Coordinates of C-alpha atoms and ligand atoms in Angstrom, one line a residue:
M5 CA 96.8 147.5 22.8
F6 CA 94.4 144.3 23.1
N7 CA 92.8 143.2 19.9
F8 CA 90.6 140.5 20.8
S9 CA 87.9 138.6 19.0
L10 CA 86.8 136.9 22.2
L11 CA 87.5 137.9 25.5
F12 CA 85.7 137.2 28.9
F13 CA 87.3 138.6 31.8
F14 CA 90.7 139.7 32.7
E15 CA 92.4 140.0 35.9
I16 CA 95.6 142.2 36.5
L17 CA 97.8 141.5 39.3
L18 CA 100.4 143.6 40.3
I19 CA 103.6 141.6 41.2
S20 CA 105.2 142.7 44.4
T21 CA 108.9 142.0 44.6
T22 CA 109.4 143.1 48.2
T23 CA 111.3 141.2 50.8
T24 CA 109.7 138.3 50.4
T25 CA 91.2 119.9 39.9
A26 CA 87.7 120.2 39.4
Q27 CA 86.7 120.0 43.0
P28 CA 84.3 122.3 44.9
Y29 CA 86.1 125.1 46.5
K30 CA 85.5 125.7 50.2
A31 CA 87.6 128.3 51.9
T32 CA 89.4 126.8 55.0
D33 CA 90.1 130.4 56.4
R34 CA 87.3 132.9 56.3
V35 CA 87.7 136.0 58.2
F36 CA 85.2 139.2 58.0
L37 CA 86.3 141.7 60.6
N38 CA 84.5 144.8 61.0
C39 CA 86.9 147.2 62.4
G40 CA 85.8 149.7 65.1
S41 CA 82.8 147.6 66.0
S42 CA 82.2 145.7 69.1
S43 CA 79.3 143.5 67.9
P44 CA 78.8 140.9 65.0
S45 CA 76.6 141.9 62.1
N46 CA 75.1 140.1 59.1
T47 CA 75.0 141.4 55.5
N48 CA 73.0 140.4 52.5
L49 CA 76.0 138.2 51.6
D50 CA 75.9 134.8 53.4
V51 CA 78.7 136.6 55.5
R52 CA 78.9 137.2 59.2
W53 CA 81.2 140.1 60.1
E54 CA 82.6 140.2 63.6
G55 CA 83.6 143.2 65.4
D56 CA 87.3 143.6 66.0
Q57 CA 87.2 145.3 69.4
R58 CA 86.8 142.1 71.4
S59 CA 88.2 139.6 68.8
K60 CA 91.3 137.5 69.1
F61 CA 93.2 139.2 66.3
V62 CA 93.8 142.6 67.9
P63 CA 96.9 143.6 70.5
S64 CA 96.1 143.7 74.3
N65 CA 97.0 147.4 74.3
I66 CA 94.2 148.2 71.7
T67 CA 92.8 151.1 73.8
T68 CA 96.0 153.0 73.9
T69 CA 97.2 152.5 70.4
S70 CA 93.9 153.1 68.7
F71 CA 90.2 154.0 69.1
S72 CA 86.7 153.3 67.4
S73 CA 85.0 156.0 65.4
T74 CA 82.3 156.4 62.9
P75 CA 82.4 158.6 59.6
D76 CA 80.7 161.9 59.7
H77 CA 78.5 160.8 56.9
L78 CA 77.8 157.7 54.7
D79 CA 77.7 158.0 51.1
S80 CA 74.6 156.3 49.5
S81 CA 76.9 154.2 47.3
V82 CA 78.5 152.8 50.5
P83 CA 77.0 149.8 52.5
E84 CA 76.8 150.1 56.3
I85 CA 78.9 146.9 57.0
P86 CA 81.8 147.3 57.2
Y87 CA 82.0 151.0 56.4
S88 CA 79.9 152.8 59.2
T89 CA 82.8 152.2 61.8
A90 CA 86.5 152.4 61.8
R91 CA 89.4 151.8 63.9
I92 CA 91.7 154.8 64.0
I93 CA 95.3 154.1 64.7
N94 CA 96.9 156.9 66.7
S95 CA 100.1 155.3 67.8
S96 CA 103.4 154.5 65.9
S97 CA 102.1 151.0 64.7
F98 CA 99.2 148.6 65.0
T99 CA 99.3 145.0 64.1
Y100 CA 96.5 142.6 63.7
I101 CA 97.5 139.0 64.1
F102 CA 95.5 136.3 62.3
H103 CA 96.1 132.6 62.9
V104 CA 95.3 130.8 59.5
T105 CA 96.3 127.8 57.8
R106 CA 99.4 127.7 55.5
G107 CA 98.9 128.4 51.7
P108 CA 97.7 131.4 49.7
K109 CA 95.1 133.9 51.0
F110 CA 93.2 136.7 49.9
L111 CA 93.7 139.9 52.1
R112 CA 91.2 142.5 51.4
L113 CA 91.4 146.0 53.0
H114 CA 88.3 148.1 53.0
F115 CA 88.5 151.8 53.3
Y116 CA 86.0 154.5 53.4
P117 CA 87.6 158.0 53.4
A118 CA 85.7 160.3 55.5
A119 CA 86.1 162.5 58.6
Y120 CA 86.5 160.5 61.7
S121 CA 86.4 162.0 65.2
S122 CA 86.9 165.4 63.7
L123 CA 90.0 164.2 61.8
D124 CA 89.6 165.3 58.1
A125 CA 89.7 162.4 55.4
K126 CA 92.7 164.1 53.9
Q127 CA 94.7 164.0 57.1
F128 CA 95.2 160.0 56.9
F129 CA 98.4 158.8 55.3
F130 CA 99.8 155.5 56.4
S131 CA 101.6 152.4 55.3
V132 CA 100.3 148.8 55.6
S133 CA 102.7 145.6 55.6
S134 CA 102.0 142.0 56.0
N135 CA 104.3 139.2 56.6
G136 CA 107.3 141.1 55.3
H137 CA 105.6 142.4 52.3
S138 CA 105.0 146.2 52.0
L139 CA 101.4 146.5 50.6
L140 CA 100.7 150.2 51.0
T141 CA 103.0 153.1 51.4
N142 CA 102.1 156.6 52.5
F143 CA 98.6 155.6 51.3
S144 CA 95.9 158.1 51.1
A145 CA 92.4 156.4 50.7
F146 CA 91.1 160.0 50.0
L147 CA 93.5 160.5 47.2
A148 CA 92.9 157.0 45.8
V149 CA 89.1 157.3 45.8
S150 CA 89.4 160.8 44.3
F151 CA 91.5 159.3 41.4
L152 CA 89.0 156.6 40.8
R153 CA 85.9 159.0 40.9
N154 CA 87.7 161.2 38.3
T155 CA 88.2 158.2 36.1
H156 CA 86.2 155.0 36.3
T157 CA 83.7 154.7 39.2
T158 CA 81.4 156.7 41.4
D159 CA 82.3 154.5 44.4
A160 CA 83.0 156.5 47.4
R161 CA 84.9 153.5 49.2
I162 CA 88.1 151.7 48.2
L163 CA 89.0 148.0 48.4
K164 CA 92.6 147.1 48.3
E165 CA 93.1 143.2 47.5
F166 CA 96.2 141.2 47.9
L167 CA 97.3 137.8 47.5
I168 CA 99.7 136.4 50.1
N169 CA 101.2 133.0 50.7
V170 CA 101.3 132.1 54.5
N171 CA 104.1 129.8 55.5
D172 CA 104.4 127.2 58.1
A173 CA 104.2 129.8 60.9
Q174 CA 100.4 129.9 60.1
K175 CA 100.2 133.7 60.8
L176 CA 99.1 136.5 58.7
N177 CA 100.2 139.7 60.3
V178 CA 98.7 143.0 58.9
T179 CA 100.5 146.2 60.4
F180 CA 99.2 149.7 59.9
T181 CA 101.9 152.5 60.4
P182 CA 100.9 156.2 60.1
S183 CA 103.0 158.5 58.3
P184 CA 104.6 161.4 60.4
N185 CA 102.0 163.7 62.0
S186 CA 99.3 161.4 60.5
Y187 CA 96.7 158.7 61.5
A188 CA 95.9 155.5 60.0
F189 CA 92.3 153.9 59.7
I190 CA 90.8 150.8 58.5
N191 CA 86.9 149.8 58.1
G192 CA 87.1 146.1 57.4
I193 CA 89.5 143.4 56.9
E194 CA 88.7 140.1 54.9
I195 CA 90.8 137.0 54.7
L196 CA 89.9 134.1 52.5
S197 CA 91.9 131.2 51.5
M198 CA 92.2 130.1 47.9
P199 CA 93.1 126.9 46.0
E200 CA 96.9 126.5 46.2
N201 CA 97.4 126.5 42.4
L202 CA 94.8 129.1 41.4
Y203 CA 97.2 132.1 41.1
F204 CA 100.6 130.8 42.6
Q205 CA 101.3 127.6 40.9
A206 CA 99.2 128.0 37.7
T207 CA 100.2 127.7 34.4
T208 CA 103.6 129.0 33.3
P209 CA 103.0 132.6 32.2
K210 CA 104.1 134.1 29.0
Y211 CA 106.5 137.2 29.3
I212 CA 105.8 140.1 27.1
N213 CA 108.9 141.5 25.3
Q214 CA 111.3 139.4 27.3
V215 CA 112.4 135.9 27.5
T216 CA 112.2 135.5 31.2
G217 CA 111.1 137.5 34.5
P218 CA 109.8 137.2 37.8
V219 CA 108.3 133.7 38.9
I220 CA 105.1 133.7 40.8
D221 CA 106.0 131.6 43.8
S222 CA 105.2 131.5 47.5
D223 CA 107.5 134.4 48.2
T224 CA 105.6 136.7 45.9
A225 CA 102.8 139.0 47.0
L226 CA 100.4 140.0 44.3
E227 CA 97.8 142.8 44.3
N228 CA 94.9 142.7 42.2
I229 CA 94.2 145.8 40.2
Y230 CA 91.3 145.0 37.9
R231 CA 89.0 142.1 37.7
L232 CA 86.6 142.4 34.7
N233 CA 83.7 140.5 33.5
M234 CA 83.7 141.3 29.6
G235 CA 80.4 142.1 28.1
G236 CA 78.3 141.2 31.2
G237 CA 77.2 142.8 34.5
Q238 CA 79.0 143.3 37.7
I239 CA 79.4 139.9 39.5
T240 CA 79.3 140.5 43.4
G241 CA 81.2 138.5 45.9
N242 CA 78.4 136.0 46.7
N243 CA 78.2 135.0 43.0
D244 CA 81.9 134.2 43.0
T245 CA 83.1 130.6 43.4
G246 CA 83.4 130.6 47.1
M247 CA 86.2 133.4 47.3
Y248 CA 84.0 136.6 47.4
R249 CA 86.0 138.0 44.5
S250 CA 83.8 140.8 42.7
W251 CA 84.0 141.1 38.9
D252 CA 83.5 144.6 37.4
Q253 CA 81.8 145.4 34.1
D254 CA 84.2 146.2 31.4
N255 CA 82.5 148.9 29.7
N256 CA 84.0 151.8 31.4
Y257 CA 87.4 150.6 30.2
I258 CA 86.8 150.2 26.5
Y259 CA 88.6 152.6 24.1
G260 CA 86.6 154.5 21.6
A261 CA 83.3 153.7 20.1
A262 CA 84.3 150.2 18.8
I263 CA 82.7 148.2 21.4
G264 CA 82.1 145.0 19.6
L265 CA 79.1 142.6 20.3
T266 CA 78.2 141.0 23.6
P267 CA 76.4 137.6 23.0
L268 CA 75.0 135.6 25.9
Y269 CA 75.0 132.0 26.6
N270 CA 72.5 129.9 28.7
N271 CA 74.2 126.5 28.7
P272 CA 76.4 125.3 31.4
I273 CA 80.2 125.8 31.2
M274 CA 82.2 122.8 30.8
Y275 CA 85.0 123.0 33.2
T276 CA 88.1 120.8 33.1
T277 CA 91.1 119.8 34.9
E278 CA 93.1 122.6 33.5
T279 CA 90.2 125.0 34.2
P280 CA 88.4 123.8 37.2
N281 CA 85.1 125.3 38.3
Y282 CA 86.5 127.5 41.0
T283 CA 88.6 129.4 38.4
A284 CA 85.8 131.8 37.7
P285 CA 82.0 131.7 38.0
E286 CA 80.0 130.4 35.0
L287 CA 78.6 134.1 34.7
V288 CA 82.1 135.1 33.6
Y289 CA 82.2 132.7 30.7
Q290 CA 78.6 133.1 29.7
T291 CA 79.3 136.6 28.3
Q292 CA 81.8 137.9 26.2
R293 CA 82.8 140.8 24.0
S294 CA 83.3 139.7 20.5
M295 CA 84.5 141.5 17.3
G296 CA 82.0 140.0 15.2
N297 CA 82.6 139.6 11.6
Q298 CA 84.2 143.2 11.2
S299 CA 87.1 142.0 13.1
D300 CA 89.5 143.1 10.3
K301 CA 88.2 146.7 10.3
Y302 CA 88.9 147.6 14.0
N303 CA 90.8 146.7 17.2
L304 CA 89.0 146.1 20.4
T305 CA 90.9 147.9 23.2
W306 CA 90.7 148.2 26.8
I307 CA 92.6 151.0 28.6
L308 CA 93.6 150.2 32.3
P309 CA 95.4 152.9 34.2
V310 CA 98.3 151.4 36.3
D311 CA 101.3 152.6 38.2
S312 CA 104.5 152.6 36.2
G313 CA 107.7 150.8 37.3
F314 CA 106.0 147.3 38.1
Y315 CA 105.5 143.9 36.6
Y316 CA 101.9 143.0 36.0
M317 CA 100.4 139.6 35.5
L318 CA 97.3 139.5 33.1
R319 CA 95.1 136.6 33.1
L320 CA 92.8 136.4 30.1
H321 CA 89.8 134.1 30.1
F322 CA 88.3 132.8 26.8
C323 CA 85.3 130.6 26.1
N324 CA 83.5 130.2 22.5
I325 CA 79.9 130.7 23.3
I326 CA 78.9 131.6 19.7
P327 CA 76.8 128.9 18.2
K328 CA 77.9 129.4 14.6
Y329 CA 81.4 128.9 15.4
T330 CA 82.1 125.0 15.6
K331 CA 85.4 124.2 14.3
P332 CA 89.0 125.6 13.9
G333 CA 89.7 128.2 11.5
Q334 CA 86.6 130.2 11.9
V335 CA 87.8 132.7 14.4
L336 CA 91.3 133.9 14.5
F337 CA 92.6 136.8 16.2
T338 CA 95.7 138.4 17.6
I339 CA 96.3 139.6 21.2
F340 CA 98.3 142.7 21.8
I341 CA 99.4 143.7 25.4
N342 CA 101.0 147.1 25.9
N343 CA 101.7 147.5 22.2
Q344 CA 103.4 144.1 22.0
T345 CA 102.2 141.0 20.2
A346 CA 101.3 138.5 22.9
E347 CA 99.6 136.0 20.6
E348 CA 99.2 135.7 17.0
E349 CA 96.5 133.8 15.2
V350 CA 94.9 132.5 18.4
D351 CA 92.2 129.8 17.5
L352 CA 90.1 128.8 20.5
F353 CA 89.3 125.5 18.9
H354 CA 93.1 124.7 19.4
W355 CA 93.2 125.8 22.9
T356 CA 89.9 124.0 24.0
K357 CA 87.8 121.0 23.2
G358 CA 85.2 123.2 21.8
S359 CA 82.3 125.5 22.5
G360 CA 81.5 126.0 26.2
Y361 CA 84.9 124.9 27.3
P362 CA 86.7 127.7 29.3
V363 CA 90.5 128.4 29.1
F364 CA 92.6 131.0 30.7
K365 CA 96.1 132.3 29.8
D366 CA 98.6 134.3 32.1
Y367 CA 100.9 137.0 30.7
I368 CA 103.4 139.2 32.6
V369 CA 104.5 142.4 31.3
F370 CA 106.6 145.2 32.8
V371 CA 105.4 148.7 32.5
H372 CA 108.3 150.9 32.2
D373 CA 108.7 154.1 34.3
R374 CA 109.8 156.3 31.6
D375 CA 110.4 159.5 33.6
G376 CA 111.1 158.0 37.1
S377 CA 107.9 159.6 38.5
R378 CA 106.0 156.2 39.2
S379 CA 103.1 157.9 37.5
K380 CA 99.9 156.3 36.2
Q381 CA 100.0 154.9 32.8
D382 CA 97.4 153.2 30.5
L383 CA 98.1 149.6 30.2
C384 CA 96.4 148.7 26.8
Ligands
LIG244 C1 82.3 122.5 41.4 O1 82.0 121.3 41.0 C2 81.5 120.5 42.2 C3 81.4 118.9 41.8 O2 82.1 118.7 40.8 C4 80.4 121.0 42.9 O3 80.2 120.4 44.1 C5 80.7 122.4 43.2 O4 79.5 123.1 43.7 C6 81.0 123.2 42.1 N1 81.5 124.6 42.3 C7 81.0 125.7 41.8 C8 81.6 127.0 42.5 O5 80.4 125.7 40.7
LIG245 C1 101.5 147.6 72.0 O1 101.7 146.2 72.0 C2 102.6 145.9 70.9 C3 102.8 144.2 71.1 O2 101.5 143.5 71.2 C4 103.9 146.4 71.2 O3 104.7 146.1 70.0 C5 103.8 147.8 71.1 O4 104.9 148.5 71.2 C6 102.7 148.3 72.1 N1 102.5 149.7 71.9 C7 102.5 150.7 73.0 C8 102.2 152.0 72.5 O5 102.5 150.3 74.0
LIG246 C1 94.9 157.1 71.3 O1 93.5 157.5 71.5 C2 93.1 156.9 72.7 C3 91.7 157.2 72.9 O2 91.3 158.4 72.7 C4 93.9 157.4 73.8 O3 93.5 156.8 75.1 C5 95.3 156.9 73.6 O4 96.1 157.6 74.7 C6 95.8 157.7 72.4 N1 97.1 157.0 71.9 C7 98.3 157.8 71.5 C8 99.6 157.1 71.4 O5 98.1 159.1 71.4
LIG247 C1 103.6 138.5 63.4 O1 103.8 139.3 64.4 C2 104.3 138.7 65.7 C3 104.3 139.6 67.0 O2 104.6 140.9 66.4 C4 105.7 138.1 65.5 O3 106.2 137.5 66.7 C5 105.8 137.3 64.1 O4 107.0 136.8 63.9 C6 105.0 137.9 63.0 N1 104.9 136.8 62.1 C7 105.1 137.2 60.8 C8 104.7 135.9 59.9 O5 105.4 138.2 60.3
LIG248 C1 103.0 161.3 52.0 O1 102.3 161.9 50.8 C2 101.9 163.3 51.0 C3 101.1 163.8 49.7 O2 101.8 163.6 48.7 C4 103.3 164.2 51.2 O3 103.0 165.4 51.5 C5 104.0 163.7 52.2 O4 105.2 164.1 52.5 C6 104.5 162.0 52.0 N1 104.9 161.4 53.5 C7 105.8 160.6 53.3 C8 106.4 160.1 54.6 O5 106.3 160.1 52.3
LIG249 C1 73.7 136.3 42.7 O1 73.4 135.6 43.7 C2 72.1 135.9 44.3 C3 72.0 135.0 45.4 O2 73.1 134.9 46.3 C4 71.0 135.6 43.2 O3 69.8 135.9 43.6 C5 71.4 136.5 42.1 O4 70.4 136.1 40.9 C6 72.7 136.2 41.4 N1 73.0 137.0 40.4 C7 73.2 136.6 39.1 C8 73.3 137.6 38.2 O5 73.0 135.4 38.8
LIG250 C1 78.1 140.0 9.9 O1 77.0 139.6 11.0 C2 75.9 140.4 10.9 C3 75.1 140.2 12.2 O2 75.6 139.3 13.0 C4 75.2 139.7 9.6 O3 73.7 140.4 9.4 C5 75.9 139.8 8.5 O4 75.2 139.1 7.4 C6 77.3 139.3 8.7 N1 78.1 139.6 7.4 C7 78.8 138.7 6.9 C8 79.6 139.0 5.7 O5 79.0 137.5 7.4
LIG251 C1 95.4 147.1 15.5 O1 96.4 147.4 16.4 C2 97.7 146.9 15.8 C3 98.8 147.2 17.0 O2 98.6 148.3 17.5 C4 98.0 147.6 14.5 O3 99.1 147.0 14.1 C5 96.9 147.3 13.4 O4 97.1 148.1 12.4 C6 95.5 147.7 14.2 N1 94.4 147.3 13.2 C7 93.3 148.1 12.9 C8 92.3 147.4 12.0 O5 93.2 149.1 13.5
LIG252 C1 103.2 151.3 19.6 O1 104.3 151.0 18.7 C2 104.2 151.9 17.5 C3 105.3 151.3 16.7 O2 106.3 150.5 17.2 C4 104.8 153.1 18.0 O3 104.7 154.1 16.9 C5 103.6 153.8 19.0 O4 104.0 155.2 19.5 C6 103.5 152.9 20.1 N1 102.5 153.3 20.9 C7 102.6 153.4 22.5 C8 101.3 153.9 23.1 O5 103.7 153.1 23.0

């Protein structure tokens, strides 16, 4: 359970244990690949998507190992680019090879489950791996979207976002492998570099209910599960700090009727060396969900369904934006993660220089697979 007085945003990253300064941030690698398309296209973001068909990222036998297709219909919630075309993989495997710089990258895979070339949406089961990390196994975009539509969104597409470190070979391979008697498909691939120490060499995380645990180093791959903007609206990729991360509203995830207060702040956020301005956009810190002066009477709790049997990293962002709180001792709160006490008596005025100064804290928690079924559990 989380019990927060102040909380802005919160990112959950799944830690995959498979085989493997306040400066502006300008991504050195930027790839927006519209799969199944042969021509470039612009979107309303300041982004130019290139078609994969004639790109330098595809294998030379592309025409015998895959084909281009279009969905039988496009849901009104789904933008045309990159979802109105797809590459269908009808061979045993298909690898995109991206030549990028060394360092950590976002790898975003866009899927819109629909019928393609008379193949039913339910027929696509496949695995995706990258640089030795198994990212998706026997994945069904149709089932993934059905699950989300039953719970939290109305979106008909799914974005899978991974954080992968590229070594000195300076290559990011993305391999699609259909399950037996099945096909793979992909609508769009994004690759964006990120600051070296944003997630991978950031602050030492605090382990929940254990003394030590996995270390997030360059051999680790992470999957982003949730990225929420507390108390504010959805923040789209072009309002992020150069990495096109999108931040969702938190209101679908709050437990019960106790939703707290959502104050707004119009002043600039005072970024620091520890929390440089690329960490999260000002919009994230300028809204919050606060417990107000009734904090002794209820708990503010977010419920986040996750797969069991994995480690999760939670990054909690805080910033005091309530003018009447000006000094230590006025706001104290406890943070519970998955029913464990993560922090007792947090006072933001001890963590920061004062109002308008942001700070973030990382926590790592293992979500036990109690019955061995790797089923979804609520992280709260
Ligand atoms: C971060 O700060 C630098 C200057 O200190 C500025 O040039 C840059 O635009 C800022 N970036 C963001 C995302 O605010
Ligand atoms: C296509 O080319 C890749 C190497 O680029 C190779 O590994 C694969 O076996 C080839 N597939 C077929 C069906 O020829
Ligand atoms: C995949 O589909 C293409 C286009 O229809 C076809 O030329 C190719 O032979 C198929 N490959 C396999 C392995 O079935
Ligand atoms: C990427 O794939 C190419 C060709 O299949 C292979 O030679 C290379 O070792 C792979 N690189 C990585 C980092 O997996
Ligand atoms: C993939 O998942 C489907 C549906 O759950 C299942 O029927 C199929 O056997 C699985 N295939 C593999 C290779 O695990
Ligand atoms: C997001 O960015 C767009 C321009 O890229 C701007 O028009 C819009 O006002 C921004 N949204 C917010 C909430 O600031
Ligand atoms: C609690 O806050 C409300 C609104 O912010 C205010 O009207 C009320 O006087 C406060 N109560 C106390 C005991 O401070
Ligand atoms: C808040 O949650 C904690 C941990 O589950 C519990 O000990 C406490 O009694 C709760 N407080 C209220 C006011 O519900
Ligand atoms: C949380 O902990 C309490 C006391 O340790 C226990 O009774 C309760 O069942 C736990 N809740 C969950 C969801 O694990």
